[in-house]
Structures are given as C-alpha cells and as structure tokens.
Amino acid sequence: MSEKGAWASHIWEQPVFHPEEEEDENTGVIEYAMPGTENYSPDFPFAQSLQYFQNQALDKLRNTYDPPTDIHLYGLGQLQNSPTPEDQGWQGHLFDVDSNPQVFAFIPYVTIWNKHDPNYGLVDPTGLPAAWDKPGAPGPRADQNGVSFNDQIESTLQSIFGQTNLPIQRVLYAPDIDGDPLDESFETSRGRAKKNGILWARERLTLQRRYATQVLPNPGASRNDSPVPFLLLLHQSPQPPPYLLLVYITLQGTRKEY
C-alpha cells in the first residue's frame, strides 16, 4: 500500500502452502495430491510442493502469469520504477520510493481444533505462532528442512522493493472454528481479505485523502487461479470520485488462506 494505490495477493493455503490430502476412512492412511494435479500418493511431495510454492506464490508476487490473466494484471515488480514517465503510465509508479510504500501481511494463526485448548475459538488467542512460521503448523511441511514459507514471502517482498530492511507489518487472525471454520460466508474479519485486507486498506487510504474504488468479486474466477491480486485504483482528489471503477478479485473457495 502506498499514497498512490494498493495491491494485494491472496494465496490459497491449499494447495500452495500444503497439498490437498485425503484420508482413507477404513485404514486412516493419508494420501497427498501432487501439486497442480489430481494424482494422489501416500508419500508427501516435498520437492514438488516447494517448487509449486515458488511458482504460484513467490514468482506471482513479482510478475504476472504468462500470458497475463484478467485477474492478475500486474505483479509488484511492474508497479514501481518504470522507465515510462508517470503521466504516460501511472501503473508503473504506484510503489516508487517517493510514494511511501508500506507492506502488510495478513496471516492466520495456527488453527486450534482441540476444544479443551484455552485458545480454542478465541478471536485474539494468546501465545500462538503464525501458521507458516517455525514453529507453526505441524508437519509434514515442504519447508520443514529449510526457510519457513512466511520468511520466504518476506524475503521476496524485500527483494522486490529493493530494501533488505523493509518493514513488513503483520496482522494475525484466528479462523472462526465454531461459526464458520471454512470461511464460506466471506462476512467475517476472521478470514478472507474481503474484510481484513481490502476494507482495512481502503480506510487507511481514505485517511490519506485518497479515495479507493469499490471492490467486487469476480464470479468467473476459481480457487485454481491463485494467487489472486487486486488493484485499488485511486482518484487523487480531496473529494470522492463521482463514480466507482470496478476491479477484479475472487474470494471463491472453501479453504483457509494466508
């Protein structure tokens, strides 16, 4: 987020951080999906999951798909320090240094399923780590023998912005295990970026006397189109714009997310 605009990437927890899995009701054997496929194996796909995370999370923070899709028009690397003058291509200057860019990460806590745990169901749990830190979510994890997924994301963002000491402000949240554990309603601040990220960013930007556009879901997108960034276009005026531009974002799906 900067004084000129805001960009976000929603990254699905499954399959990007952890592969889909199925448990045999009779034997209890768990099989894992090979990332990007519908093929299952009892062997955890460590190498394939790390590569999938690189391709679908880290690379897509910096760049678009090839070719770009209508739900991923820009990567962060394309929104700063463009050689094109700003009056001829404003998109390439949203996050230039002089725009005062700030980075926020909305991250779930480790999910507590045990009803006897004192943190079960709490909005603000105590002493819990972020899910994809170390320690964090239990294994097997593709990152368990290396740098944690969250640290990889933060390092990538620092590289994109060219600042090894870039402050990344974390906002942690706990899923609503009792009321809506899979966050299917999209109406809780304990879940998707619809409340946690988009509206929060819009409020911050309004305080800067910049007015963000309305954000509507993209009904044509699916959870296979991950990560799903959106761009808040700003009307730089002391008054709100007389109309609202539409931007694309998908909030479809049934899984928890980073």
PDB file of C-alpha atoms in Angstrom:
ATOM      1  CA  MET A   1       0.000   0.000   0.000  1.00  0.00           C
ATOM      2  CA  SER A   2       1.242   3.490  -0.780  1.00  0.00           C
ATOM      3  CA  GLU A   3      -0.069   7.025  -1.045  1.00  0.00           C
ATOM      4  CA  LYS A   4      -0.931   6.245  -4.685  1.00  0.00           C
ATOM      5  CA  GLY A   5      -2.580   2.846  -4.509  1.00  0.00           C
ATOM      6  CA  ALA A   6      -2.827  -0.609  -3.018  1.00  0.00           C
ATOM      7  CA  TRP A   7      -2.196  -4.112  -4.310  1.00  0.00           C
ATOM      8  CA  ALA A   8      -2.794  -7.454  -2.648  1.00  0.00           C
ATOM      9  CA  SER A   9      -2.253 -11.102  -3.364  1.00  0.00           C
ATOM     10  CA  HIS A  10      -4.456 -13.781  -1.846  1.00  0.00           C
ATOM     11  CA  ILE A  11      -2.552 -17.049  -1.628  1.00  0.00           C
ATOM     12  CA  TRP A  12      -4.502 -20.242  -1.026  1.00  0.00           C
ATOM     13  CA  GLU A  13      -3.256 -22.270   1.917  1.00  0.00           C
ATOM     14  CA  GLN A  14      -4.116 -25.385  -0.047  1.00  0.00           C
ATOM     15  CA  PRO A  15      -2.606 -26.286  -2.410  1.00  0.00           C
ATOM     16  CA  VAL A  16       0.069 -23.563  -2.303  1.00  0.00           C
ATOM     17  CA  PHE A  17       1.365 -23.974   1.264  1.00  0.00           C
ATOM     18  CA  HIS A  18       0.198 -27.526   1.794  1.00  0.00           C
ATOM     19  CA  PRO A  19      -1.040 -30.099  -0.721  1.00  0.00           C
ATOM     20  CA  GLU A  20      -4.607 -31.313  -0.738  1.00  0.00           C
ATOM     21  CA  GLU A  21      -4.995 -34.526   1.208  1.00  0.00           C
ATOM     22  CA  GLU A  22      -7.443 -37.398   1.565  1.00  0.00           C
ATOM     23  CA  GLU A  23      -7.715 -39.874   4.441  1.00  0.00           C
ATOM     24  CA  ASP A  24      -8.939 -43.425   3.953  1.00  0.00           C
ATOM     25  CA  GLU A  25     -11.848 -43.904   6.383  1.00  0.00           C
ATOM     26  CA  ASN A  26     -11.014 -47.571   6.933  1.00  0.00           C
ATOM     27  CA  THR A  27      -7.231 -47.561   7.197  1.00  0.00           C
ATOM     28  CA  GLY A  28      -6.548 -43.981   8.284  1.00  0.00           C
ATOM     29  CA  VAL A  29      -3.870 -43.701   5.595  1.00  0.00           C
ATOM     30  CA  ILE A  30      -3.426 -40.142   4.316  1.00  0.00           C
ATOM     31  CA  GLU A  31      -2.622 -39.527   0.683  1.00  0.00           C
ATOM     32  CA  TYR A  32      -1.391 -36.223  -0.698  1.00  0.00           C
ATOM     33  CA  ALA A  33      -2.122 -34.634  -4.054  1.00  0.00           C
ATOM     34  CA  MET A  34       0.796 -33.874  -6.297  1.00  0.00           C
ATOM     35  CA  PRO A  35       0.601 -30.051  -6.553  1.00  0.00           C
ATOM     36  CA  GLY A  36      -1.172 -28.876  -9.664  1.00  0.00           C
ATOM     37  CA  THR A  37      -2.554 -32.352 -10.407  1.00  0.00           C
ATOM     38  CA  GLU A  38      -5.300 -34.702  -9.254  1.00  0.00           C
ATOM     39  CA  ASN A  39      -2.860 -37.563  -8.634  1.00  0.00           C
ATOM     40  CA  TYR A  40      -2.524 -38.747  -5.021  1.00  0.00           C
ATOM     41  CA  SER A  41       0.293 -40.573  -3.267  1.00  0.00           C
ATOM     42  CA  PRO A  42       0.953 -41.675   0.339  1.00  0.00           C
ATOM     43  CA  ASP A  43       4.369 -40.013   0.043  1.00  0.00           C
ATOM     44  CA  PHE A  44       4.441 -36.327   0.911  1.00  0.00           C
ATOM     45  CA  PRO A  45       5.595 -34.369  -2.179  1.00  0.00           C
ATOM     46  CA  PHE A  46       8.305 -32.264  -0.533  1.00  0.00           C
ATOM     47  CA  ALA A  47      10.233 -31.162  -3.625  1.00  0.00           C
ATOM     48  CA  GLN A  48       7.155 -30.705  -5.792  1.00  0.00           C
ATOM     49  CA  SER A  49       5.413 -28.622  -3.110  1.00  0.00           C
ATOM     50  CA  LEU A  50       8.414 -26.335  -2.700  1.00  0.00           C
ATOM     51  CA  GLN A  51       8.543 -25.761  -6.446  1.00  0.00           C
ATOM     52  CA  TYR A  52       4.791 -25.162  -6.580  1.00  0.00           C
ATOM     53  CA  PHE A  53       5.094 -22.591  -3.796  1.00  0.00           C
ATOM     54  CA  GLN A  54       7.881 -20.869  -5.706  1.00  0.00           C
ATOM     55  CA  ASN A  55       5.842 -20.764  -8.917  1.00  0.00           C
ATOM     56  CA  GLN A  56       2.407 -19.941  -7.531  1.00  0.00           C
ATOM     57  CA  ALA A  57       3.268 -17.687  -4.585  1.00  0.00           C
ATOM     58  CA  LEU A  58       6.727 -16.108  -4.760  1.00  0.00           C
ATOM     59  CA  ASP A  59       7.002 -15.665  -8.533  1.00  0.00           C
ATOM     60  CA  LYS A  60       3.478 -14.277  -8.802  1.00  0.00           C
ATOM     61  CA  LEU A  61       4.180 -11.618  -6.202  1.00  0.00           C
ATOM     62  CA  ARG A  62       6.756 -10.192  -8.576  1.00  0.00           C
ATOM     63  CA  ASN A  63       5.256 -10.952 -12.012  1.00  0.00           C
ATOM     64  CA  THR A  64       2.038 -11.890 -13.772  1.00  0.00           C
ATOM     65  CA  TYR A  65       1.181 -15.177 -15.375  1.00  0.00           C
ATOM     66  CA  ASP A  66       2.473 -15.644 -18.922  1.00  0.00           C
ATOM     67  CA  PRO A  67       0.339 -14.520 -20.635  1.00  0.00           C
ATOM     68  CA  PRO A  68      -1.281 -12.234 -18.026  1.00  0.00           C
ATOM     69  CA  THR A  69      -4.818 -13.039 -16.938  1.00  0.00           C
ATOM     70  CA  ASP A  70      -7.628 -10.581 -16.294  1.00  0.00           C
ATOM     71  CA  ILE A  71      -7.406 -11.317 -12.568  1.00  0.00           C
ATOM     72  CA  HIS A  72      -3.647 -10.855 -12.377  1.00  0.00           C
ATOM     73  CA  LEU A  73      -2.802  -7.832 -14.495  1.00  0.00           C
ATOM     74  CA  TYR A  74       0.258  -6.706 -12.556  1.00  0.00           C
ATOM     75  CA  GLY A  75       2.926  -8.107 -10.304  1.00  0.00           C
ATOM     76  CA  LEU A  76       4.576  -5.845  -7.738  1.00  0.00           C
ATOM     77  CA  GLY A  77       7.690  -5.679  -9.864  1.00  0.00           C
ATOM     78  CA  GLN A  78       5.672  -3.990 -12.617  1.00  0.00           C
ATOM     79  CA  LEU A  79       4.221  -1.323 -10.335  1.00  0.00           C
ATOM     80  CA  GLN A  80       7.386   0.580  -9.450  1.00  0.00           C
ATOM     81  CA  ASN A  81      10.381   2.334 -11.020  1.00  0.00           C
ATOM     82  CA  SER A  82       9.051   2.112 -14.559  1.00  0.00           C
ATOM     83  CA  PRO A  83      11.113   3.881 -17.257  1.00  0.00           C
ATOM     84  CA  THR A  84       7.825   5.199 -18.654  1.00  0.00           C
ATOM     85  CA  PRO A  85       7.020   8.680 -17.280  1.00  0.00           C
ATOM     86  CA  GLU A  86       4.236   8.650 -14.710  1.00  0.00           C
ATOM     87  CA  ASP A  87       1.945  10.868 -16.794  1.00  0.00           C
ATOM     88  CA  GLN A  88       2.139   8.264 -19.555  1.00  0.00           C
ATOM     89  CA  GLY A  89       1.883   5.143 -17.399  1.00  0.00           C
ATOM     90  CA  TRP A  90       0.870   5.684 -13.778  1.00  0.00           C
ATOM     91  CA  GLN A  91       0.704   1.962 -13.003  1.00  0.00           C
ATOM     92  CA  GLY A  92       4.470   1.642 -13.119  1.00  0.00           C
ATOM     93  CA  HIS A  93       4.932   4.168 -10.331  1.00  0.00           C
ATOM     94  CA  LEU A  94       2.409   3.128  -7.659  1.00  0.00           C
ATOM     95  CA  PHE A  95       5.138   1.895  -5.352  1.00  0.00           C
ATOM     96  CA  ASP A  96       8.084   4.133  -6.160  1.00  0.00           C
ATOM     97  CA  VAL A  97      10.052   5.157  -3.085  1.00  0.00           C
ATOM     98  CA  ASP A  98       8.512   8.633  -3.094  1.00  0.00           C
ATOM     99  CA  SER A  99       5.014   7.096  -2.761  1.00  0.00           C
ATOM    100  CA  ASN A 100       5.845   5.917   0.778  1.00  0.00           C
ATOM    101  CA  PRO A 101       5.096   2.214   0.244  1.00  0.00           C
ATOM    102  CA  GLN A 102       4.100   0.127   3.251  1.00  0.00           C
ATOM    103  CA  VAL A 103       3.715  -3.636   3.375  1.00  0.00           C
ATOM    104  CA  PHE A 104       1.205  -5.551   5.485  1.00  0.00           C
ATOM    105  CA  ALA A 105       0.849  -9.324   5.783  1.00  0.00           C
ATOM    106  CA  PHE A 106      -2.486 -10.794   6.904  1.00  0.00           C
ATOM    107  CA  ILE A 107      -1.595 -14.211   8.308  1.00  0.00           C
ATOM    108  CA  PRO A 108      -3.643 -16.853  10.136  1.00  0.00           C
ATOM    109  CA  TYR A 109      -2.574 -18.163  13.498  1.00  0.00           C
ATOM    110  CA  VAL A 110      -2.026 -21.879  13.856  1.00  0.00           C
ATOM    111  CA  THR A 111      -5.540 -23.335  13.898  1.00  0.00           C
ATOM    112  CA  ILE A 112      -6.651 -24.822  17.208  1.00  0.00           C
ATOM    113  CA  TRP A 113      -9.106 -27.703  16.770  1.00  0.00           C
ATOM    114  CA  ASN A 114      -8.964 -29.057  20.338  1.00  0.00           C
ATOM    115  CA  LYS A 115     -11.985 -27.739  22.233  1.00  0.00           C
ATOM    116  CA  HIS A 116     -10.134 -28.154  25.534  1.00  0.00           C
ATOM    117  CA  ASP A 117      -7.340 -25.826  24.473  1.00  0.00           C
ATOM    118  CA  PRO A 118      -7.694 -22.396  26.192  1.00  0.00           C
ATOM    119  CA  ASN A 119      -7.192 -20.700  22.801  1.00  0.00           C
ATOM    120  CA  TYR A 120      -9.977 -22.637  21.097  1.00  0.00           C
ATOM    121  CA  GLY A 121     -12.419 -20.306  19.337  1.00  0.00           C
ATOM    122  CA  LEU A 122     -10.812 -17.100  20.577  1.00  0.00           C
ATOM    123  CA  VAL A 123     -10.708 -14.021  18.374  1.00  0.00           C
ATOM    124  CA  ASP A 124      -7.417 -12.987  19.952  1.00  0.00           C
ATOM    125  CA  PRO A 125      -5.553 -16.125  21.051  1.00  0.00           C
ATOM    126  CA  THR A 126      -2.534 -15.889  23.310  1.00  0.00           C
ATOM    127  CA  GLY A 127       0.899 -17.276  22.578  1.00  0.00           C
ATOM    128  CA  LEU A 128       0.102 -18.833  19.197  1.00  0.00           C
ATOM    129  CA  PRO A 129       2.567 -18.586  16.306  1.00  0.00           C
ATOM    130  CA  ALA A 130       1.631 -17.718  12.731  1.00  0.00           C
ATOM    131  CA  ALA A 131       0.645 -20.835  10.802  1.00  0.00           C
ATOM    132  CA  TRP A 132       3.584 -20.886   8.404  1.00  0.00           C
ATOM    133  CA  ASP A 133       6.307 -19.674  10.721  1.00  0.00           C
ATOM    134  CA  LYS A 134       8.618 -22.054  12.534  1.00  0.00           C
ATOM    135  CA  PRO A 135       7.340 -23.258  14.874  1.00  0.00           C
ATOM    136  CA  GLY A 136       3.925 -23.128  13.293  1.00  0.00           C
ATOM    137  CA  ALA A 137       1.585 -25.523  11.551  1.00  0.00           C
ATOM    138  CA  PRO A 138       2.534 -29.166  12.203  1.00  0.00           C
ATOM    139  CA  GLY A 139       4.323 -31.320   9.640  1.00  0.00           C
ATOM    140  CA  PRO A 140       4.775 -32.766   7.241  1.00  0.00           C
ATOM    141  CA  ARG A 141       5.596 -29.443   5.619  1.00  0.00           C
ATOM    142  CA  ALA A 142       7.540 -28.807   2.450  1.00  0.00           C
ATOM    143  CA  ASP A 143       9.518 -26.061   4.210  1.00  0.00           C
ATOM    144  CA  GLN A 144      10.352 -28.092   7.308  1.00  0.00           C
ATOM    145  CA  ASN A 145      14.029 -28.540   6.386  1.00  0.00           C
ATOM    146  CA  GLY A 146      14.629 -25.003   5.192  1.00  0.00           C
ATOM    147  CA  VAL A 147      13.424 -21.420   5.405  1.00  0.00           C
ATOM    148  CA  SER A 148       9.801 -21.084   6.530  1.00  0.00           C
ATOM    149  CA  PHE A 149       7.171 -20.146   3.981  1.00  0.00           C
ATOM    150  CA  ASN A 150       6.446 -16.852   5.739  1.00  0.00           C
ATOM    151  CA  ASP A 151      10.129 -15.912   5.777  1.00  0.00           C
ATOM    152  CA  GLN A 152      10.392 -16.770   2.071  1.00  0.00           C
ATOM    153  CA  ILE A 153       7.498 -14.430   1.321  1.00  0.00           C
ATOM    154  CA  GLU A 154       9.011 -11.625   3.381  1.00  0.00           C
ATOM    155  CA  SER A 155      12.410 -12.059   1.715  1.00  0.00           C
ATOM    156  CA  THR A 156      10.772 -11.960  -1.712  1.00  0.00           C
ATOM    157  CA  LEU A 157       8.941  -8.740  -0.851  1.00  0.00           C
ATOM    158  CA  GLN A 158      12.164  -7.175   0.422  1.00  0.00           C
ATOM    159  CA  SER A 159      13.874  -8.155  -2.824  1.00  0.00           C
ATOM    160  CA  ILE A 160      11.069  -6.717  -4.942  1.00  0.00           C
ATOM    161  CA  PHE A 161      11.201  -3.389  -3.135  1.00  0.00           C
ATOM    162  CA  GLY A 162      14.999  -3.417  -3.036  1.00  0.00           C
ATOM    163  CA  GLN A 163      15.080  -2.998   0.733  1.00  0.00           C
ATOM    164  CA  THR A 164      16.626  -5.732   2.857  1.00  0.00           C
ATOM    165  CA  ASN A 165      15.278  -3.999   5.965  1.00  0.00           C
ATOM    166  CA  LEU A 166      11.788  -3.365   4.552  1.00  0.00           C
ATOM    167  CA  PRO A 167       9.326  -3.298   7.481  1.00  0.00           C
ATOM    168  CA  ILE A 168       6.561  -5.846   6.980  1.00  0.00           C
ATOM    169  CA  GLN A 169       3.737  -5.288   9.419  1.00  0.00           C
ATOM    170  CA  ARG A 170       1.900  -8.452  10.370  1.00  0.00           C
ATOM    171  CA  VAL A 171      -1.821  -8.647  11.120  1.00  0.00           C
ATOM    172  CA  LEU A 172      -2.645 -12.075  12.530  1.00  0.00           C
ATOM    173  CA  TYR A 173      -6.137 -13.517  12.732  1.00  0.00           C
ATOM    174  CA  ALA A 174      -7.791 -16.667  14.071  1.00  0.00           C
ATOM    175  CA  PRO A 175     -10.388 -18.563  11.989  1.00  0.00           C
ATOM    176  CA  ASP A 176     -13.925 -18.811  13.387  1.00  0.00           C
ATOM    177  CA  ILE A 177     -13.778 -22.521  14.188  1.00  0.00           C
ATOM    178  CA  ASP A 178     -17.266 -22.715  15.716  1.00  0.00           C
ATOM    179  CA  GLY A 179     -19.256 -20.429  13.438  1.00  0.00           C
ATOM    180  CA  ASP A 180     -17.613 -20.625  10.022  1.00  0.00           C
ATOM    181  CA  PRO A 181     -14.434 -22.746  10.075  1.00  0.00           C
ATOM    182  CA  LEU A 182     -14.019 -22.780   6.293  1.00  0.00           C
ATOM    183  CA  ASP A 183     -14.863 -19.081   5.943  1.00  0.00           C
ATOM    184  CA  GLU A 184     -17.627 -19.770   3.441  1.00  0.00           C
ATOM    185  CA  SER A 185     -19.701 -16.686   4.253  1.00  0.00           C
ATOM    186  CA  PHE A 186     -16.960 -14.150   3.382  1.00  0.00           C
ATOM    187  CA  GLU A 187     -18.526 -11.956   6.070  1.00  0.00           C
ATOM    188  CA  THR A 188     -16.093 -12.296   8.942  1.00  0.00           C
ATOM    189  CA  SER A 189     -12.993 -10.342   9.833  1.00  0.00           C
ATOM    190  CA  ARG A 190     -11.558 -13.672  10.966  1.00  0.00           C
ATOM    191  CA  GLY A 191     -10.985 -14.820   7.434  1.00  0.00           C
ATOM    192  CA  ARG A 192     -10.551 -13.590   3.910  1.00  0.00           C
ATOM    193  CA  ALA A 193      -9.084 -10.322   2.774  1.00  0.00           C
ATOM    194  CA  LYS A 194     -12.556  -9.030   1.975  1.00  0.00           C
ATOM    195  CA  LYS A 195     -12.746  -7.588   5.482  1.00  0.00           C
ATOM    196  CA  ASN A 196      -9.226  -7.981   6.828  1.00  0.00           C
ATOM    197  CA  GLY A 197      -7.399  -6.505   3.895  1.00  0.00           C
ATOM    198  CA  ILE A 198      -9.456  -4.643   1.354  1.00  0.00           C
ATOM    199  CA  LEU A 199     -11.675  -2.598   3.631  1.00  0.00           C
ATOM    200  CA  TRP A 200      -8.830  -2.020   6.077  1.00  0.00           C
ATOM    201  CA  ALA A 201      -6.617  -0.715   3.287  1.00  0.00           C
ATOM    202  CA  ARG A 202      -9.401   1.497   1.963  1.00  0.00           C
ATOM    203  CA  GLU A 203      -9.867   3.066   5.381  1.00  0.00           C
ATOM    204  CA  ARG A 204      -6.141   3.762   5.668  1.00  0.00           C
ATOM    205  CA  LEU A 205      -6.034   5.280   2.197  1.00  0.00           C
ATOM    206  CA  THR A 206      -9.039   7.496   2.876  1.00  0.00           C
ATOM    207  CA  LEU A 207      -7.164   8.965   5.831  1.00  0.00           C
ATOM    208  CA  GLN A 208      -4.504   9.979   3.323  1.00  0.00           C
ATOM    209  CA  ARG A 209      -7.192  11.842   1.334  1.00  0.00           C
ATOM    210  CA  ARG A 210      -7.059   9.268  -1.421  1.00  0.00           C
ATOM    211  CA  TYR A 211     -10.214   7.509  -2.447  1.00  0.00           C
ATOM    212  CA  ALA A 212     -10.207   3.863  -3.421  1.00  0.00           C
ATOM    213  CA  THR A 213     -12.584   2.243  -5.837  1.00  0.00           C
ATOM    214  CA  GLN A 214     -15.272  -0.228  -4.991  1.00  0.00           C
ATOM    215  CA  VAL A 215     -14.121  -3.821  -4.889  1.00  0.00           C
ATOM    216  CA  LEU A 216     -16.444  -6.504  -6.220  1.00  0.00           C
ATOM    217  CA  PRO A 217     -15.924 -10.258  -6.557  1.00  0.00           C
ATOM    218  CA  ASN A 218     -15.044 -11.735  -9.916  1.00  0.00           C
ATOM    219  CA  PRO A 219     -17.641 -14.503 -10.328  1.00  0.00           C
ATOM    220  CA  GLY A 220     -15.723 -16.108 -13.170  1.00  0.00           C
ATOM    221  CA  ALA A 221     -12.616 -16.909 -11.158  1.00  0.00           C
ATOM    222  CA  SER A 222     -11.905 -20.114  -9.295  1.00  0.00           C
ATOM    223  CA  ARG A 223      -9.603 -21.193  -6.483  1.00  0.00           C
ATOM    224  CA  ASN A 224      -7.277 -22.636  -9.103  1.00  0.00           C
ATOM    225  CA  ASP A 225      -6.438 -19.075 -10.151  1.00  0.00           C
ATOM    226  CA  SER A 226      -4.113 -18.439  -7.225  1.00  0.00           C
ATOM    227  CA  PRO A 227      -2.717 -16.172  -6.053  1.00  0.00           C
ATOM    228  CA  VAL A 228      -5.384 -13.579  -6.824  1.00  0.00           C
ATOM    229  CA  PRO A 229      -4.185  -9.991  -6.647  1.00  0.00           C
ATOM    230  CA  PHE A 230      -6.360  -6.930  -6.891  1.00  0.00           C
ATOM    231  CA  LEU A 231      -5.547  -3.326  -7.558  1.00  0.00           C
ATOM    232  CA  LEU A 232      -7.273  -0.428  -5.840  1.00  0.00           C
ATOM    233  CA  LEU A 233      -7.283   2.472  -8.287  1.00  0.00           C
ATOM    234  CA  LEU A 234      -7.235   5.851  -6.634  1.00  0.00           C
ATOM    235  CA  HIS A 235      -8.801   9.156  -7.580  1.00  0.00           C
ATOM    236  CA  GLN A 236      -6.339  11.708  -6.210  1.00  0.00           C
ATOM    237  CA  SER A 237      -8.714  14.456  -5.229  1.00  0.00           C
ATOM    238  CA  PRO A 238      -9.937  15.989  -1.955  1.00  0.00           C
ATOM    239  CA  GLN A 239     -13.423  14.745  -2.863  1.00  0.00           C
ATOM    240  CA  PRO A 240     -14.550  11.172  -3.556  1.00  0.00           C
ATOM    241  CA  PRO A 241     -14.863  10.315  -7.255  1.00  0.00           C
ATOM    242  CA  PRO A 242     -18.301  10.714  -8.838  1.00  0.00           C
ATOM    243  CA  TYR A 243     -18.206   7.082  -9.969  1.00  0.00           C
ATOM    244  CA  LEU A 244     -16.612   3.852  -8.873  1.00  0.00           C
ATOM    245  CA  LEU A 245     -14.328   1.824 -11.092  1.00  0.00           C
ATOM    246  CA  LEU A 246     -14.519  -1.930 -10.794  1.00  0.00           C
ATOM    247  CA  VAL A 247     -11.562  -4.169 -10.081  1.00  0.00           C
ATOM    248  CA  TYR A 248     -11.386  -7.931 -10.181  1.00  0.00           C
ATOM    249  CA  ILE A 249     -10.912 -10.143  -7.162  1.00  0.00           C
ATOM    250  CA  THR A 250     -12.038 -13.658  -6.414  1.00  0.00           C
ATOM    251  CA  LEU A 251     -12.979 -14.721  -2.923  1.00  0.00           C
ATOM    252  CA  GLN A 252     -14.304 -18.087  -4.003  1.00  0.00           C
ATOM    253  CA  GLY A 253     -13.337 -21.329  -2.308  1.00  0.00           C
ATOM    254  CA  THR A 254     -13.565 -23.255   0.913  1.00  0.00           C
ATOM    255  CA  ARG A 255     -10.095 -23.233   2.406  1.00  0.00           C
ATOM    256  CA  LYS A 256      -8.233 -21.140   4.912  1.00  0.00           C
ATOM    257  CA  GLU A 257      -5.674 -18.829   3.417  1.00  0.00           C
ATOM    258  CA  TYR A 258      -2.528 -16.883   4.045  1.00  0.00           C
TER     259      TYR A 258
END
